[in-house]
Short mmCIF file of C-alpha atoms in Angstrom, two decimals:
data_model
loop_
_atom_site.label_atom_id
_atom_site.label_comp_id
_atom_site.label_asym_id
_atom_site.label_seq_id
_atom_site.Cartn_x
_atom_site.Cartn_y
_atom_site.Cartn_z
CA UNK O 2 -12.45 -15.92 -14.74
CA UNK O 3 -13.91 -14.31 -17.89
CA UNK O 4 -17.19 -13.58 -16.06
CA UNK O 5 -15.52 -11.02 -13.82
CA UNK O 6 -15.06 -7.32 -14.49
CA UNK O 7 -11.98 -6.79 -16.63
CA UNK O 8 -8.58 -6.06 -15.18
CA UNK O 9 -7.80 -2.46 -16.20
CA UNK O 10 -4.64 -0.35 -15.77
CA UNK O 11 -3.54 0.41 -12.22
CA UNK O 12 -0.47 1.56 -10.35
CA UNK O 13 1.63 -0.21 -7.73
CA UNK O 14 0.49 -1.04 -4.21
CA UNK O 15 2.01 1.47 -1.80
CA UNK O 16 2.17 1.47 1.97
CA UNK O 17 0.69 4.80 3.03
CA UNK O 18 0.70 4.06 6.78
CA UNK O 19 2.16 1.09 8.66
CA UNK O 20 0.12 -1.97 7.57
CA UNK O 21 -2.23 0.19 5.49
CA UNK O 22 -1.85 0.00 1.72
CA UNK O 23 -3.36 1.90 -1.20
CA UNK O 24 -3.60 1.27 -4.94
CA UNK O 25 -5.17 3.34 -7.72
CA UNK O 26 -6.78 1.81 -10.80
CA UNK O 27 -9.40 2.43 -13.47
CA UNK O 28 -13.16 2.31 -13.76
CA UNK O 29 -14.61 2.28 -17.27
CA UNK O 30 -18.30 1.83 -17.97
CA UNK O 31 -21.70 3.37 -18.53
CA UNK O 32 -23.30 5.49 -15.82
CA UNK O 33 -26.64 7.14 -16.49
CA UNK O 34 -26.45 6.31 -20.19
CA UNK O 35 -23.03 7.96 -20.66
CA UNK O 36 -19.57 6.41 -20.97
CA UNK O 37 -17.12 7.22 -18.19
CA UNK O 38 -13.50 6.43 -17.40
CA UNK O 39 -11.82 7.65 -14.23
CA UNK O 40 -9.62 6.50 -11.37
CA UNK O 41 -10.68 4.66 -8.21
CA UNK O 42 -8.80 3.39 -5.18
CA UNK O 43 -8.57 0.23 -3.11
CA UNK O 44 -7.43 0.31 0.50
CA UNK O 45 -5.85 -2.77 2.09
CA UNK O 46 -5.61 -3.09 5.87
CA UNK O 47 -3.27 -5.69 7.38
CA UNK O 48 -4.14 -7.05 10.82
CA UNK O 49 -1.56 -9.66 11.75
CA UNK O 50 -1.33 -11.79 8.59
CA UNK O 51 -4.94 -11.10 7.52
CA UNK O 52 -5.62 -8.65 4.69
CA UNK O 53 -8.90 -6.77 4.35
CA UNK O 54 -9.71 -5.28 0.93
CA UNK O 55 -11.96 -2.21 0.88
CA UNK O 56 -13.30 -0.64 -2.35
CA UNK O 57 -11.77 -3.47 -4.39
CA UNK O 58 -9.81 -2.84 -7.59
CA UNK O 59 -8.83 -5.90 -9.59
CA UNK O 60 -5.06 -6.22 -10.01
CA UNK O 61 -3.07 -7.89 -12.77
CA UNK O 62 -0.99 -11.00 -12.07
CA UNK O 63 2.03 -9.03 -10.89
CA UNK O 64 -0.17 -6.91 -8.65
CA UNK O 65 -1.85 -9.99 -7.18
CA UNK O 66 1.56 -11.48 -6.42
CA UNK O 67 2.52 -8.27 -4.60
CA UNK O 68 -0.76 -8.38 -2.70
CA UNK O 69 -0.22 -12.00 -1.68
CA UNK O 70 3.27 -11.16 -0.48
CA UNK O 71 1.67 -8.81 2.08
CA UNK O 72 -0.42 -11.50 3.78
CA UNK O 73 -3.55 -13.61 3.36
CA UNK O 74 -6.61 -12.05 1.74
CA UNK O 75 -9.27 -12.77 4.35
CA UNK O 76 -11.99 -10.12 4.00
CA UNK O 77 -13.62 -8.22 1.14
CA UNK O 78 -15.58 -5.19 2.38
CA UNK O 79 -18.14 -3.11 0.50
CA UNK O 80 -18.70 0.26 2.17
CA UNK O 81 -20.33 2.12 -0.77
CA UNK O 82 -23.31 1.03 -2.84
CA UNK O 83 -21.87 2.43 -6.07
CA UNK O 84 -18.68 0.35 -5.85
CA UNK O 85 -18.13 -3.41 -5.89
CA UNK O 86 -17.60 -4.59 -9.47
CA UNK O 87 -14.42 -6.44 -8.41
CA UNK O 88 -15.73 -7.89 -5.16
CA UNK O 89 -16.72 -11.24 -6.72
CA UNK O 90 -13.25 -11.73 -8.22
CA UNK O 91 -11.53 -11.43 -4.83
CA UNK O 92 -14.17 -13.28 -2.87
CA UNK O 93 -13.94 -16.27 -5.21
CA UNK O 94 -10.18 -16.24 -5.75
CA UNK O 95 -9.33 -16.17 -2.05
CA UNK O 96 -12.49 -17.70 -0.55
CA UNK O 97 -12.71 -14.46 1.42
CA UNK O 98 -15.43 -13.46 3.87
CA UNK O 99 -17.72 -10.86 2.29
CA UNK O 100 -18.94 -7.87 4.31
CA UNK O 101 -21.60 -5.35 3.25
CA UNK O 102 -24.20 -3.09 4.83
CA UNK O 103 -27.85 -4.13 5.10
CA UNK O 104 -29.80 -2.95 2.07
CA UNK O 105 -26.89 -2.92 -0.34
CA UNK O 106 -27.78 -4.56 -3.63
CA UNK O 107 -25.30 -7.10 -4.98
CA UNK O 108 -25.30 -10.56 -6.49
CA UNK O 109 -22.91 -11.93 -3.87
CA UNK O 110 -23.98 -13.66 -0.70
CA UNK O 111 -23.06 -11.48 2.28
CA UNK O 112 -21.24 -13.37 5.05
CA UNK O 113 -21.31 -10.57 7.63
CA UNK O 114 -23.51 -7.48 7.66
CA UNK O 115 -21.71 -4.24 8.50
CA UNK O 116 -23.47 -2.31 11.25
CA UNK O 117 -22.37 0.33 13.73
CA UNK O 118 -22.66 -2.00 16.71
CA UNK O 119 -21.63 -5.19 14.92
CA UNK O 120 -18.49 -7.16 14.23
CA UNK O 121 -15.67 -5.40 12.40
CA UNK O 122 -13.39 -6.97 9.76
CA UNK O 123 -10.20 -6.01 11.65
CA UNK O 124 -9.22 -4.88 15.11
CA UNK O 125 -9.27 -1.24 16.16
CA UNK O 126 -12.08 -0.33 13.77
CA UNK O 127 -15.42 1.43 14.14
CA UNK O 128 -18.15 2.28 11.65
CA UNK O 129 -19.90 5.53 10.78
CA UNK O 130 -23.18 5.11 8.91
CA UNK O 131 -24.82 7.76 6.75
CA UNK O 132 -28.44 7.67 7.90
CA UNK O 133 -30.19 10.18 5.60
CA UNK O 134 -29.17 8.94 2.15
CA UNK O 135 -30.88 6.78 -0.48
CA UNK O 136 -28.16 4.17 -1.04
CA UNK O 137 -26.36 2.65 1.98
CA UNK O 138 -22.83 3.87 2.61
CA UNK O 139 -20.51 3.95 5.59
CA UNK O 140 -16.99 4.96 6.59
CA UNK O 141 -14.61 2.72 8.51
CA UNK O 142 -12.49 4.50 11.10
CA UNK O 143 -9.18 2.82 11.80
CA UNK O 144 -7.82 3.65 15.24
CA UNK O 145 -4.23 4.14 14.12
CA UNK O 146 -2.05 7.18 13.44
CA UNK O 147 -4.55 9.48 15.15
CA UNK O 148 -7.53 8.11 13.23
CA UNK O 149 -7.73 7.04 9.58
CA UNK O 150 -11.09 7.35 7.83
CA UNK O 151 -11.56 4.84 5.00
CA UNK O 152 -14.34 6.18 2.77
CA UNK O 153 -15.91 5.37 -0.58
CA UNK O 154 -17.81 8.01 -2.59
CA UNK O 155 -19.03 10.41 0.11
CA UNK O 156 -15.55 11.74 0.91
CA UNK O 157 -13.25 12.31 -2.05
CA UNK O 158 -9.88 13.99 -2.55
CA UNK O 159 -9.30 14.36 -6.27
CA UNK O 160 -6.93 17.32 -6.53
CA UNK O 161 -6.61 16.83 -10.26
CA UNK O 162 -7.14 14.24 -12.96
CA UNK O 163 -4.62 11.42 -13.41
CA UNK O 164 -3.55 8.98 -16.10
CA UNK O 165 -6.58 6.75 -15.56
CA UNK O 166 -9.06 9.33 -16.92
CA UNK O 167 -10.39 9.52 -20.44
CA UNK O 168 -10.28 12.98 -22.01
CA UNK O 169 -14.08 13.26 -22.08
CA UNK O 170 -14.49 12.28 -18.45
CA UNK O 171 -11.72 14.60 -17.35
CA UNK O 172 -13.35 17.59 -19.06
CA UNK O 173 -16.83 16.79 -17.77
CA UNK O 174 -15.70 16.14 -14.22
CA UNK O 175 -13.67 19.33 -14.17
CA UNK O 176 -16.84 21.20 -15.09
CA UNK O 177 -18.85 19.34 -12.41
CA UNK O 178 -16.44 20.31 -9.63
CA UNK O 179 -14.92 16.91 -8.88
CA UNK O 180 -11.33 18.18 -8.66
CA UNK O 181 -11.57 19.79 -5.23
CA UNK O 182 -9.50 19.04 -2.14
CA UNK O 183 -11.43 17.28 0.66
CA UNK O 184 -14.59 17.15 -1.42
CA UNK O 185 -17.99 15.55 -0.92
CA UNK O 186 -18.64 13.55 -4.10
CA UNK O 187 -20.78 15.69 -6.47
CA UNK O 188 -22.68 12.81 -8.12
CA UNK O 189 -23.01 11.06 -4.74
CA UNK O 190 -24.52 14.27 -3.34
CA UNK O 191 -26.83 14.73 -6.31
CA UNK O 192 -28.20 11.20 -6.12
CA UNK O 193 -28.34 10.67 -2.36
CA UNK O 194 -29.51 14.13 -1.22
CA UNK O 195 -27.96 13.79 2.26
CA UNK O 196 -29.11 15.86 5.19
CA UNK O 197 -26.65 18.08 7.04
CA UNK O 198 -27.17 16.00 10.18
CA UNK O 199 -25.04 13.18 8.77
CA UNK O 200 -22.12 15.54 8.34
CA UNK O 201 -22.68 17.18 11.71
CA UNK O 202 -22.23 13.74 13.29
CA UNK O 203 -19.21 13.01 11.12
CA UNK O 204 -17.63 16.33 12.08
CA UNK O 205 -17.72 15.26 15.74
CA UNK O 206 -15.55 12.19 15.13
CA UNK O 207 -11.79 12.74 15.67
CA UNK O 208 -9.47 11.74 12.82
CA UNK O 209 -6.31 12.98 11.13
CA UNK O 210 -6.21 11.18 7.79
CA UNK O 211 -8.60 10.00 5.07
CA UNK O 212 -8.32 7.35 2.36
CA UNK O 213 -11.11 7.69 -0.16
CA UNK O 214 -12.46 5.68 -3.05
CA UNK O 215 -11.40 8.54 -5.33
CA UNK O 216 -8.39 10.81 -5.11
CA UNK O 217 -5.16 10.97 -3.17
CA UNK O 218 -4.66 10.11 0.51
CA UNK O 219 -5.31 13.15 2.69
CA UNK O 220 -2.81 13.21 5.55
CA UNK O 221 -2.64 15.06 8.86
CA UNK O 222 -5.24 17.77 8.15
CA UNK O 223 -8.17 15.63 6.99
CA UNK O 224 -10.52 16.57 9.83
CA UNK O 225 -9.91 20.30 9.42
CA UNK O 226 -10.15 20.14 5.63
CA UNK O 227 -13.36 18.11 5.52
CA UNK O 228 -14.90 20.17 8.32
CA UNK O 229 -14.34 23.28 6.22
CA UNK O 230 -16.03 21.56 3.27
CA UNK O 231 -19.01 20.54 5.40
CA UNK O 232 -19.33 24.12 6.62
CA UNK O 233 -19.21 25.43 3.06
CA UNK O 234 -21.78 22.98 1.70
CA UNK O 235 -24.11 22.49 4.65
CA UNK O 236 -23.51 25.57 6.79
CA UNK O 237 -22.55 23.52 9.86
#
C-alpha cells in the first residue's frame, strides 16, 4: 500500500447525527508551487449496514477498525475536484463502488457518475450541482434532521485553525480570510469564479445543517448563516 497517499494525523470518528459520522485529518502537499498543511474532513453516511465515504481521509489501523465496526464500506464518493487523494486507498481496500461527477479528473475508474437526476449512493439523498464553475463540484443533501448538506470546498466552516495546521499555513490562511463562519472557500472562489446564480439556486434549497470538507459541522442555523454569506459576497 506504499503507492497510496500517506496516512497523516487525524482525530477520532464521531457521530454528529444518527448514522452520520465525521472525522478530521491532515492534508500536506504542494499547491500552486507552495507547501501547505491544513485540516480536512471526511463524512461517513450509514444506510442500513452500508457505509458511504465522502471527501475521504485515510485513517490509521485503529481508525480503520473503528470504521469497520460501523458497517461495510460500500461507496467512495468524490464531490469536489480538488479532493480525492485517499479515494484509491479506500476503493481498493474495500472493493468499493466509486462515484464521481462527469468531467472530474482522476486516475480511478468511475463506477457510477454523479448527476442531479441519476442514482444516489444512499437513500434519501439529492444532488446540487454548481453549473458556472471551472472544476466540477456538487453538494449532497441528506434528507435527515431537517436537511444536511454535505459539501467539499465550496462551503466551509473553519472558525479557527486547529492542530492539523502548520504555522506557515495558519498565518497565510488567516490573512486570506479562511477562518470565517459559514464561508465560501476563498481559493475555491478565486479559481472557479462562480456566478451568483449558483448560490441563488442553493439559497432556495431548505436545509438546517452543513458538513463541509473543511471546518466544523454547522448545526441548526446553516441555511441562515450561509444565506447571509451569499448575500454579502454576491448581493443576492
